[in-house]
XYZ file of C-alpha atoms in Angstrom:
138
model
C -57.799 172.289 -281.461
C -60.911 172.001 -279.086
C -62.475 168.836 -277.618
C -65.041 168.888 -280.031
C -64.416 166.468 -282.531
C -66.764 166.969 -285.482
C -66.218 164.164 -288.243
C -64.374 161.568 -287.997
C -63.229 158.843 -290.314
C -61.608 155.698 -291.131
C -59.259 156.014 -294.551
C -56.231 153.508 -296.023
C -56.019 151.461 -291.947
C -56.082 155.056 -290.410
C -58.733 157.481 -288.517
C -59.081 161.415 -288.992
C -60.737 163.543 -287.388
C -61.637 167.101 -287.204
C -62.872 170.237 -285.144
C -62.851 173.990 -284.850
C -58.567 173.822 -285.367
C -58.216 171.236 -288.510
C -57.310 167.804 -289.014
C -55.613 165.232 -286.679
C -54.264 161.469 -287.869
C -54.831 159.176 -284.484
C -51.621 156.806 -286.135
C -48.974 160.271 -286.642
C -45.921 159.541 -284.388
C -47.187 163.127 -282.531
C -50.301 163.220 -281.256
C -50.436 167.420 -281.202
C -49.448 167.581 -285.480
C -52.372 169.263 -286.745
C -53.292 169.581 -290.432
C -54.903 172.741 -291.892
C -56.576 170.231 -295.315
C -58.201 167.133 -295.287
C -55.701 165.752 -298.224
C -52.563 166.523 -296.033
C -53.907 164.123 -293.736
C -55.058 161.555 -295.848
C -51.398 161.914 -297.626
C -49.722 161.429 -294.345
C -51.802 158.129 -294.186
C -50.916 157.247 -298.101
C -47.211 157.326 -297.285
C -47.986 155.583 -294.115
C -49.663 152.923 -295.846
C -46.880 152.306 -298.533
C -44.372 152.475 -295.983
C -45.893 149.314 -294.174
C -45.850 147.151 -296.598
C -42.009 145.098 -297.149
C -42.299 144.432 -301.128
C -41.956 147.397 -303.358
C -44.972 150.074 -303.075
C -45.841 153.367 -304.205
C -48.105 155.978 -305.089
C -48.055 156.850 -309.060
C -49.568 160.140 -310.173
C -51.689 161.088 -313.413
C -48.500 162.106 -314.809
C -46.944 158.963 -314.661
C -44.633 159.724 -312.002
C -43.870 158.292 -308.426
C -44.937 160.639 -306.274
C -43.531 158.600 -302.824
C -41.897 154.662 -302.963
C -41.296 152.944 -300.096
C -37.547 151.376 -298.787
C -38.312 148.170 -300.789
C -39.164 149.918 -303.635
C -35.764 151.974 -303.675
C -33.727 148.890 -302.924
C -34.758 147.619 -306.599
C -35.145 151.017 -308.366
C -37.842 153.071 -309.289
C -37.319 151.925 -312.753
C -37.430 148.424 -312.297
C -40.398 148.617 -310.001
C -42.409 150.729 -312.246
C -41.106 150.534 -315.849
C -41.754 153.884 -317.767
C -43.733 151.931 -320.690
C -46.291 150.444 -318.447
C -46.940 153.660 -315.694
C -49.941 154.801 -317.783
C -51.683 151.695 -318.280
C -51.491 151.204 -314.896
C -53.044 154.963 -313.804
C -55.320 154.460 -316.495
C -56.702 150.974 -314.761
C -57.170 152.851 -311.419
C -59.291 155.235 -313.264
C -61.608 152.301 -313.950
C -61.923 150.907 -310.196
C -64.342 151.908 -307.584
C -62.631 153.962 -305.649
C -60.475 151.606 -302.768
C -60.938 148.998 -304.821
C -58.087 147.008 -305.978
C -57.041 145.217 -309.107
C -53.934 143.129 -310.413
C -51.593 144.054 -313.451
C -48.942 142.328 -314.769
C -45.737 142.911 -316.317
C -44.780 140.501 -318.823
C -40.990 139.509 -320.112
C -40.309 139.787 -323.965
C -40.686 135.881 -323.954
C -44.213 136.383 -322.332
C -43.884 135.001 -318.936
C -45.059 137.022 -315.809
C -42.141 138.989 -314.948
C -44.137 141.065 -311.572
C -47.407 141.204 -310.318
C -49.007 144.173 -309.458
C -52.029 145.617 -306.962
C -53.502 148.507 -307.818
C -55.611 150.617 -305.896
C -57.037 154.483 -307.432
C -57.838 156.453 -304.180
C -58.640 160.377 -304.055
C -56.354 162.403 -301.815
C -56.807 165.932 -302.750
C -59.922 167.148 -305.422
C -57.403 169.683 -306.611
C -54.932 166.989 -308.295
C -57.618 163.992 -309.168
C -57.022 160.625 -308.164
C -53.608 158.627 -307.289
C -53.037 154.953 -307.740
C -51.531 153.383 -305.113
C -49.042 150.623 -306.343
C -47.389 147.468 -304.836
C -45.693 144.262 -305.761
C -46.986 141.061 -305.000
């Protein structure tokens, strides 16, 4: 990569920036890793961000699937940090945010009180696959 930096940007607490060679992530443990797309890096900085945080987080795809959860996350199970019955409301509310905006969901027990409390943030990685909703417990 050459000296020339030619964009550079802030995205989820990290900074990209690229020239003639790709894309480089000023956080990534190596200072010399190199990304050929813009999404790889902002992925890098998705898990990065997930990873940070000590209650349960993840990123949930349009599928309804976790596509990366954190330690916390796997300590309590995918299943109980994410129920399947609730994984499309939840894409479908990040669909309705501003893009890096936030919002709260909650999962209720069958007697009705607030069993977790969600934030949920719809952020766009890569144009190929749409937007992701990135998911953690309060």
């Amino acid at each position: 990569m050459g000296n020339t930096i030619g964009i550079m940007f802030g995205f989820l607490g990290g900074t990209i920036f690229a020239s003639e060679g790709g894309y480089k992530v000023l956080q990534h443990p190596n200072p010399n890793r190199e990304y050929q797309r813009l999404s790889e890096a902002k992925w890098f900085l998705a898990l990065r961000w997930c990873e940070e945080f000590p209650t349960a987080a993840g990123i949930l795809n349009y599928q309804g699937q976790l596509s990366f959860y954190n330690q916390a996350a796997l300590r309590i199970g995918e299943h109980n940090f994410l129920p399947l019955d609730h994984r499309q409301e939840i894409f479908n509310q990040c669909l309705s945010l501003p893009v890096g905006t936030t919002a709260n969901y909650s999962i209720f027990t069958a007697d009705g009180r607030s069993f977790r409390t969600l934030e949920v943030m719809g952020i766009d990685i890569d144009p190929r696959y749409g937007r992701v909703a990135i998911v953690r417990s309060l």
